[in-house]
Amino acid sequence: MNSRSVCLLVWTGWLGCFCLGAWAAQTPRTVPINDVEESVPPYSLPEVLTLRNGQRVTSAQHWPRRRAELVHLFEDHVYGRIPSGLPRQPGWVVETRRDAFGGKAIRQRIQIPLTRGPNPILLDLLVYRPSQATKPVPVFLGLNFDGNHTVTHEADVPLARGWVANRPRSSVTNHIANEASRGTDAEAWPIDRILERGYGLATAYYGDAEADFDGGWKQGLRGTVAPQGADHHFEPSDWGSIAAWSWALSRALDQLSLDPAIDAQKVALLGHSRLGKTALWAGARDPRFAMVIANESGEGGAALARRFFGETTLRINTSFPHWFNGRFKDYNHRIADLPVDQHELVALIAPRPVYIASAEQDRWADPKGEYLSGWHASKVYRLLGKEGLPGPDLPAVNRSVGESVGYHIRSGPHALTEVDWEFYLKYADRHLR
Ligand code: GTR
């Protein structure tokens, strides 16, 4: 080896160390995290019933003003503003099957154009409703993580078209959906049981609207509607992907409203994890959703941002910078200055029923912070003549508590399970029947 190559080797070595160091400085692993209840520092929450100008909201008539203020604050500081003038176009039924689930269900596949033009972004809505129903049915609506073909074992539901996440469970390794992933998420969507209980189910793949990676927006909804397309420069209050997915949910509701066999006044929005965050924001923005269920929605969902436990604002903004708007990053190191906290997001759903759920082992999502959000939002429910959660203490596991704010903490890990669904079906029976 000559002296030039030794020199080059040393230099690349140093460069390597430097790059690795810079990477380590940015990697989420270096972000401080707390997992010990006794180490949660004191915090104080913004007062949900006080306007920014200090005025108190003391009657139900004055709540809409505070509600509007909170929606704007969440748009400006957290999820971002959805551009005005986006199209709201009806979809078309691609296929109807009257013999789905052994004749128990009528299944429809509907395509909803989310953008204008000859090649619009299409949301594929998969809808099941009980075939024996004698009147319009209430429906659960939820986005799914890996494609419509993963929520069912039926062989004729087409594979998701666009980018999908690589997952060992679905044996996807190249971001392209494959047959091996069919039905891999069916446990999270007990369609049979939902139908038996007299409900319909509508679901769509969230990646249809926009792929879930930083940069996914370029080919997705946000890039397509931006005047500069993929060269768009985001302003701090521009929308993030959670807002884009929530927009798609509202378009799905438009579509369900066109079907006389569906009771569009009784659509319960449901989402798990990041899609639980999305469900909360969609339900907060769009008062047509009759009920919202946030399964283990965690940070940026139901969990209080100011409670230093599990995932933090800094961490989520580092791992998933595209989920929220640019301004939300300003609070990475000063969360106490954020003009809202997540109990106010839950309160935006009032007086409609909202259900928050946690899992005992899902400490990352901060079960207690999720519960407390519901508890602090209950104040608004009471003002509007409804009952919320019974008190500030986390209930025992596997027990459902609360009225118009419902809650359970299930034993086990982060997941949407049949146990969760049983609670949701009972809750829907109470509030939507
Ligand atoms: C995690 C993220 C959570 C939650 C979850 C999910 O990695 O930190 O906020 O959204 O993903 O959506 O599965």
Coordinates of C-alpha atoms and ligand atoms in Angstrom, one line a residue:
M1 CA 0.0 0.0 0.0
N2 CA 1.5 3.4 -1.0
S3 CA 1.4 6.4 1.2
R4 CA -1.4 8.0 -0.9
S5 CA -3.7 5.1 -0.2
V6 CA -2.8 5.0 3.5
C7 CA -3.7 8.7 3.6
L8 CA -7.0 8.0 1.8
L9 CA -7.8 5.2 4.2
V10 CA -7.1 7.3 7.3
W11 CA -9.1 10.2 5.8
T12 CA -12.1 8.0 4.9
G13 CA -11.9 6.4 8.3
W14 CA -12.2 9.8 9.9
L15 CA -15.0 10.8 7.5
G16 CA -16.8 7.6 8.4
C17 CA -16.5 8.3 12.2
F18 CA -17.6 11.9 11.6
C19 CA -20.7 10.8 9.6
L20 CA -21.5 8.1 12.1
G21 CA -21.2 10.6 14.9
A22 CA -23.5 13.1 13.1
W23 CA -26.0 10.3 12.4
A24 CA -25.9 9.2 16.1
A25 CA -26.6 12.8 17.1
Q26 CA -29.8 12.8 15.1
T27 CA -30.9 9.2 15.6
P28 CA -34.0 8.9 17.7
R29 CA -32.2 6.6 20.1
T30 CA -30.4 9.6 21.6
V31 CA -33.7 11.4 22.5
P32 CA -34.4 11.2 26.2
I33 CA -37.3 9.0 27.1
N34 CA -39.0 8.3 30.5
D35 CA -40.6 5.1 31.4
V36 CA -40.9 5.5 35.2
E37 CA -44.1 6.9 36.6
E38 CA -42.4 8.4 39.6
S39 CA -40.1 10.4 37.3
V40 CA -42.9 12.2 35.5
P41 CA -42.2 15.9 36.3
P42 CA -45.1 18.1 37.2
Y43 CA -46.8 19.8 34.3
S44 CA -49.7 22.1 33.8
L45 CA -52.2 21.8 31.0
P46 CA -53.8 24.6 29.0
E47 CA -57.3 25.2 30.3
V48 CA -59.8 23.7 27.8
L49 CA -62.6 26.1 28.8
T50 CA -60.6 29.3 28.6
L51 CA -60.2 31.3 25.4
R52 CA -56.7 32.6 24.4
N53 CA -57.9 36.1 25.5
G54 CA -58.5 34.8 29.0
Q55 CA -62.3 34.7 28.8
R56 CA -63.9 31.6 30.4
V57 CA -66.4 29.5 28.7
T58 CA -69.2 28.9 31.2
S59 CA -72.1 27.8 29.1
A60 CA -72.7 25.4 26.2
Q61 CA -73.6 28.3 23.9
H62 CA -70.1 29.7 24.2
W63 CA -68.3 26.4 23.5
P64 CA -68.5 26.7 19.7
R65 CA -66.3 29.8 19.9
R66 CA -63.6 28.0 21.9
R67 CA -64.0 24.9 19.7
A68 CA -63.3 27.0 16.6
E69 CA -60.3 28.5 18.3
L70 CA -58.9 25.1 19.2
V71 CA -59.4 23.7 15.7
H72 CA -57.3 26.6 14.4
L73 CA -54.6 26.1 17.0
F74 CA -54.3 22.4 16.2
E75 CA -54.1 23.3 12.5
D76 CA -51.5 25.9 13.0
H77 CA -49.3 24.2 15.6
V78 CA -49.8 20.5 15.2
Y79 CA -51.5 18.8 12.2
G80 CA -51.3 21.6 9.6
R81 CA -53.9 23.4 7.5
I82 CA -55.7 21.5 4.8
P83 CA -55.7 23.7 1.6
S84 CA -59.0 25.1 0.7
G85 CA -60.7 24.2 -2.5
L86 CA -59.8 20.5 -2.6
P87 CA -62.2 18.5 -4.7
R88 CA -65.0 16.5 -3.1
Q89 CA -66.0 14.1 -5.8
P90 CA -68.3 11.1 -5.7
G91 CA -66.7 7.7 -6.3
W92 CA -67.9 4.9 -8.4
V93 CA -68.8 1.3 -7.5
V94 CA -66.3 -1.1 -9.1
E95 CA -67.9 -4.2 -7.9
T96 CA -70.8 -5.5 -5.8
R97 CA -71.0 -9.0 -4.4
R98 CA -74.1 -10.2 -2.7
D99 CA -72.6 -13.5 -1.5
A100 CA -69.6 -12.2 0.6
F101 CA -68.9 -14.1 3.9
G102 CA -71.2 -17.0 2.9
G103 CA -74.0 -14.7 2.0
K104 CA -73.9 -12.8 5.3
A105 CA -72.6 -9.6 3.7
I106 CA -73.0 -7.4 0.7
R107 CA -69.5 -6.3 -0.3
Q108 CA -68.8 -3.3 -2.4
R109 CA -65.5 -2.0 -3.8
I110 CA -65.7 1.7 -4.5
Q111 CA -63.1 4.0 -5.9
I112 CA -63.1 7.6 -4.7
P113 CA -61.0 10.2 -6.6
L114 CA -59.2 12.4 -4.1
T115 CA -57.7 14.7 -6.8
R116 CA -58.8 16.1 -10.1
G117 CA -57.5 15.3 -13.6
P118 CA -57.4 12.2 -15.8
N119 CA -55.3 10.1 -13.4
P120 CA -56.6 11.1 -9.9
I121 CA -55.3 9.6 -6.7
L122 CA -57.9 6.9 -5.9
L123 CA -59.0 5.8 -2.5
D124 CA -60.2 2.2 -2.7
L125 CA -63.0 1.8 -0.2
L126 CA -64.0 -1.7 0.8
V127 CA -67.5 -1.8 2.3
Y128 CA -69.3 -4.7 3.9
R129 CA -72.9 -4.5 5.2
P130 CA -75.1 -7.2 6.7
S131 CA -77.3 -8.6 3.9
Q132 CA -80.2 -9.3 6.2
A133 CA -80.6 -5.7 7.3
T134 CA -84.1 -4.2 7.1
K135 CA -83.0 -0.6 7.7
P136 CA -79.9 1.5 7.1
V137 CA -77.1 0.2 9.1
P138 CA -74.5 2.0 11.3
V139 CA -71.0 1.5 10.0
F140 CA -67.5 1.4 11.4
L141 CA -65.0 3.2 9.2
G142 CA -61.3 2.8 9.6
L143 CA -58.1 3.1 7.6
N144 CA -55.9 0.0 7.5
F145 CA -52.1 -0.2 7.6
D146 CA -51.2 -2.6 4.8
G147 CA -53.9 -2.7 2.2
N148 CA -57.5 -3.9 1.9
H149 CA -56.3 -7.3 0.9
T150 CA -54.7 -7.7 4.4
V151 CA -58.0 -7.2 6.3
T152 CA -59.7 -10.2 4.7
H153 CA -58.8 -13.7 3.5
E154 CA -61.1 -13.3 0.5
A155 CA -59.1 -14.1 -2.6
D156 CA -60.7 -11.5 -4.9
V157 CA -59.9 -8.3 -3.0
P158 CA -57.2 -6.7 -5.1
L159 CA -53.8 -6.2 -3.6
A160 CA -52.9 -2.6 -2.6
R161 CA -51.6 -0.8 -5.7
G162 CA -49.0 1.6 -4.4
W163 CA -46.1 1.7 -1.8
V164 CA -46.7 -0.5 1.2
A165 CA -44.5 -0.9 4.3
N166 CA -42.0 -3.8 4.4
R167 CA -43.1 -6.1 7.2
P168 CA -42.0 -9.6 8.2
R169 CA -45.6 -10.4 9.1
S170 CA -46.8 -9.7 5.6
S171 CA -43.5 -10.9 3.9
V172 CA -43.3 -7.6 2.0
T173 CA -39.6 -6.7 1.4
N174 CA -39.7 -4.4 -1.6
H175 CA -42.7 -2.1 -0.8
I176 CA -44.9 -4.0 -3.2
A177 CA -47.9 -5.9 -1.9
N178 CA -48.0 -9.6 -2.5
E179 CA -50.3 -12.6 -2.2
A180 CA -48.5 -13.8 1.0
S181 CA -49.8 -10.7 2.8
R182 CA -53.5 -11.5 2.1
G183 CA -55.4 -11.7 5.3
T184 CA -52.4 -10.9 7.5
D185 CA -54.3 -8.2 9.4
A186 CA -57.7 -10.1 9.5
E187 CA -57.5 -10.5 13.2
A188 CA -57.6 -6.8 13.7
W189 CA -60.8 -6.6 11.6
P190 CA -63.3 -9.2 12.8
I191 CA -65.6 -8.6 9.9
D192 CA -67.8 -11.6 10.6
R193 CA -68.4 -10.5 14.2
I194 CA -69.1 -6.9 13.1
L195 CA -71.7 -8.1 10.6
E196 CA -73.3 -10.5 13.1
R197 CA -73.8 -7.6 15.4
G198 CA -75.7 -5.6 12.7
Y199 CA -72.9 -3.2 11.7
G200 CA -71.3 -2.5 8.4
L201 CA -67.5 -2.0 8.0
A202 CA -65.8 0.3 5.6
T203 CA -62.1 0.4 5.3
A204 CA -59.4 1.8 3.0
Y205 CA -55.6 1.6 2.8
Y206 CA -54.1 4.9 4.2
G207 CA -51.3 4.7 1.7
D208 CA -53.8 5.1 -1.2
A209 CA -53.9 8.8 -0.1
E210 CA -50.2 9.1 0.7
A211 CA -47.4 6.7 1.4
D212 CA -46.2 6.8 5.0
F213 CA -42.6 7.9 4.7
D214 CA -40.9 11.2 4.7
G215 CA -41.1 12.2 1.0
G216 CA -44.2 10.0 0.4
W217 CA -46.2 13.2 0.0
K218 CA -44.5 13.9 -3.4
Q219 CA -46.5 11.3 -5.2
G220 CA -49.3 11.5 -2.7
L221 CA -52.2 13.8 -2.0
R222 CA -50.2 16.7 -0.7
G223 CA -47.8 16.8 -3.6
T224 CA -50.5 16.3 -6.2
V225 CA -52.6 19.2 -5.1
A226 CA -49.7 21.6 -4.4
P227 CA -49.2 24.2 -7.2
Q228 CA -45.5 23.3 -7.4
G229 CA -46.2 19.6 -7.1
A230 CA -43.2 17.6 -5.8
D231 CA -41.2 20.8 -5.7
H232 CA -43.6 22.3 -3.2
H233 CA -41.9 24.1 -0.3
F234 CA -43.9 23.6 2.9
E235 CA -44.8 26.5 5.1
P236 CA -44.7 25.9 8.8
S237 CA -48.5 25.6 9.1
D238 CA -49.0 23.4 5.9
W239 CA -50.5 20.0 6.4
G240 CA -48.7 16.9 7.4
S241 CA -49.6 13.4 6.4
I242 CA -52.0 12.8 9.3
A243 CA -54.1 15.7 8.0
A244 CA -54.0 14.2 4.5
W245 CA -55.2 10.8 5.7
S246 CA -57.9 12.5 7.8
W247 CA -59.0 14.3 4.6
A248 CA -59.4 11.0 2.9
L249 CA -61.6 9.7 5.8
S250 CA -64.0 12.7 5.3
R251 CA -64.2 11.8 1.6
A252 CA -65.0 8.2 2.5
L253 CA -67.8 9.5 4.7
D254 CA -69.1 11.6 1.8
Q255 CA -69.3 8.4 -0.2
L256 CA -71.0 6.4 2.5
S257 CA -73.6 9.2 2.8
L258 CA -74.6 8.4 -0.8
D259 CA -75.7 4.9 0.0
P260 CA -79.3 4.6 1.3
A261 CA -78.5 1.3 2.9
I262 CA -76.0 3.0 5.2
D263 CA -77.0 5.2 8.1
A264 CA -74.5 8.0 7.6
Q265 CA -75.6 9.7 10.8
K266 CA -74.1 6.6 12.6
V267 CA -70.6 6.3 11.3
A268 CA -68.1 5.4 14.0
L269 CA -64.6 6.2 13.0
L270 CA -61.9 3.9 14.3
G271 CA -58.2 3.8 14.1
H272 CA -55.2 2.1 15.7
S273 CA -51.9 3.8 16.6
R274 CA -50.9 6.4 14.0
L275 CA -54.3 5.8 12.4
G276 CA -55.9 6.4 15.9
K277 CA -54.2 9.8 15.8
T278 CA -55.7 10.3 12.4
A279 CA -59.1 9.2 13.5
L280 CA -59.1 11.7 16.3
W281 CA -58.1 14.6 14.1
A282 CA -60.6 13.6 11.4
G283 CA -63.3 13.3 14.0
A284 CA -62.3 16.6 15.6
R285 CA -62.4 18.5 12.2
D286 CA -65.5 16.8 10.8
P287 CA -68.5 16.8 13.1
R288 CA -70.4 14.4 10.8
F289 CA -68.6 11.5 12.4
A290 CA -71.0 10.2 15.0
M291 CA -68.4 8.5 17.2
V292 CA -64.6 8.3 17.3
I293 CA -62.5 5.3 18.6
A294 CA -58.8 5.8 19.2
N295 CA -57.1 2.5 19.8
E296 CA -53.7 3.1 21.4
S297 CA -53.2 6.4 19.6
G298 CA -50.4 7.6 21.9
E299 CA -48.3 10.6 21.3
G300 CA -50.0 13.1 18.8
G301 CA -53.2 11.1 19.5
A302 CA -54.9 10.9 22.9
A303 CA -51.8 10.9 25.1
L304 CA -51.0 14.2 26.8
A305 CA -48.0 15.8 25.2
R306 CA -46.9 17.6 28.4
R307 CA -46.7 14.3 30.4
F308 CA -43.1 13.2 30.0
F309 CA -43.7 9.4 29.7
G310 CA -43.2 7.1 26.7
E311 CA -43.0 8.7 23.2
T312 CA -42.3 12.5 23.3
T313 CA -42.9 15.3 20.8
L314 CA -39.2 15.5 20.1
R315 CA -39.0 11.7 19.5
I316 CA -42.1 11.6 17.2
N317 CA -40.9 14.6 15.2
T318 CA -37.6 12.9 14.8
S319 CA -38.9 9.5 13.8
F320 CA -41.8 10.7 11.7
P321 CA -41.2 14.3 10.6
H322 CA -43.9 14.0 7.9
W323 CA -46.8 13.2 10.2
F324 CA -47.3 16.8 11.6
N325 CA -46.7 20.3 10.3
G326 CA -43.4 22.2 10.4
R327 CA -44.4 24.4 13.3
F328 CA -44.9 21.4 15.6
K329 CA -41.1 20.9 15.5
D330 CA -40.7 24.3 17.3
Y331 CA -42.0 22.6 20.4
N332 CA -39.5 19.7 20.4
H333 CA -37.6 21.3 23.4
R334 CA -40.4 23.5 24.8
I335 CA -43.6 21.5 25.0
A336 CA -44.9 23.8 27.7
D337 CA -45.3 26.5 25.1
L338 CA -47.5 24.5 22.8
P339 CA -50.8 26.4 22.9
V340 CA -52.8 23.2 23.1
D341 CA -52.6 19.7 24.6
Q342 CA -54.3 16.5 23.5
H343 CA -57.2 16.6 26.0
E344 CA -58.3 19.5 23.9
L345 CA -58.2 17.3 20.8
V346 CA -60.5 14.8 22.5
A347 CA -62.8 17.7 23.7
L348 CA -63.3 18.7 20.0
I349 CA -65.3 15.6 19.5
A350 CA -67.8 16.6 22.3
P351 CA -70.7 16.0 22.7
R352 CA -70.3 13.0 20.3
P353 CA -69.1 9.8 22.0
V354 CA -65.4 9.2 21.9
Y355 CA -63.6 6.1 23.1
I356 CA -60.0 5.9 24.1
A357 CA -58.2 2.6 24.5
S358 CA -54.8 1.6 25.8
A359 CA -52.9 -1.6 26.3
E360 CA -51.1 -2.5 29.5
Q361 CA -47.8 -3.3 27.8
D362 CA -48.0 -0.4 25.4
R363 CA -46.1 1.9 27.6
W364 CA -44.7 3.8 24.6
A365 CA -48.2 5.2 24.0
D366 CA -48.5 6.2 27.7
P367 CA -51.8 4.6 28.9
K368 CA -52.1 7.0 31.8
G369 CA -51.6 10.0 29.5
E370 CA -54.2 8.7 27.2
Y371 CA -56.7 8.2 30.0
L372 CA -56.0 11.6 31.6
S373 CA -56.7 13.3 28.2
G374 CA -60.2 11.8 28.3
W375 CA -60.6 12.8 31.9
H376 CA -59.6 16.4 31.3
A377 CA -61.8 16.5 28.2
S378 CA -64.7 15.3 30.2
K379 CA -65.1 18.8 31.6
V380 CA -66.4 19.9 28.1
Y381 CA -68.7 16.9 27.9
R382 CA -70.2 17.9 31.3
L383 CA -70.7 21.5 30.1
L384 CA -72.6 20.1 27.1
G385 CA -74.8 17.9 29.3
K386 CA -73.0 14.6 28.9
E387 CA -71.0 12.4 31.2
G388 CA -67.4 11.7 30.5
L389 CA -65.0 9.5 32.5
P390 CA -65.7 8.8 36.2
G391 CA -62.5 10.2 37.8
P392 CA -58.8 10.9 37.4
D393 CA -57.6 7.3 38.2
L394 CA -56.7 4.7 35.6
P395 CA -59.3 1.9 35.8
A396 CA -58.4 -1.8 36.3
V397 CA -57.4 -3.7 33.2
N398 CA -60.0 -5.2 30.8
R399 CA -62.8 -3.1 32.2
S400 CA -64.7 -0.5 30.2
V401 CA -65.5 2.8 32.0
G402 CA -67.1 6.1 31.1
E403 CA -70.2 7.4 29.3
S404 CA -69.7 9.8 26.4
V405 CA -66.0 9.4 26.9
G406 CA -65.3 5.7 27.1
Y407 CA -62.0 4.0 28.0
H408 CA -60.4 0.6 28.6
I409 CA -56.9 -0.6 29.2
R410 CA -56.5 -4.1 27.8
S411 CA -53.9 -6.6 29.1
G412 CA -51.2 -7.3 26.5
P413 CA -49.2 -5.5 23.8
H414 CA -49.8 -2.7 21.3
A415 CA -52.4 -4.1 18.8
L416 CA -56.0 -3.9 17.7
T417 CA -57.6 -7.1 18.9
E418 CA -61.0 -8.9 19.2
V419 CA -61.1 -8.0 22.9
D420 CA -60.9 -4.3 21.9
W421 CA -63.6 -4.8 19.3
E422 CA -65.9 -6.4 21.8
F423 CA -65.7 -3.2 23.9
Y424 CA -66.2 -1.1 20.8
L425 CA -69.3 -3.1 19.7
K426 CA -70.9 -2.8 23.1
Y427 CA -70.1 0.9 23.2
A428 CA -71.6 1.4 19.8
D429 CA -74.7 -0.6 20.8
R430 CA -75.1 1.9 23.7
H431 CA -74.5 5.1 21.7
L432 CA -75.5 4.4 18.1
R433 CA -78.5 2.1 18.4
Ligands
GTR1 C1 -44.7 4.0 16.5 C2 -44.9 5.4 16.8 C3 -46.2 5.6 17.5 C4 -47.3 4.8 16.8 C5 -46.9 3.6 16.2 C6 -47.8 3.0 15.1 O1 -43.4 3.7 16.0 O2 -43.8 5.8 17.6 O3 -46.5 7.0 17.7 O4 -48.0 5.7 15.9 O5 -45.7 3.7 15.5 O6 -48.5 3.7 14.4 O7 -47.8 1.8 14.9

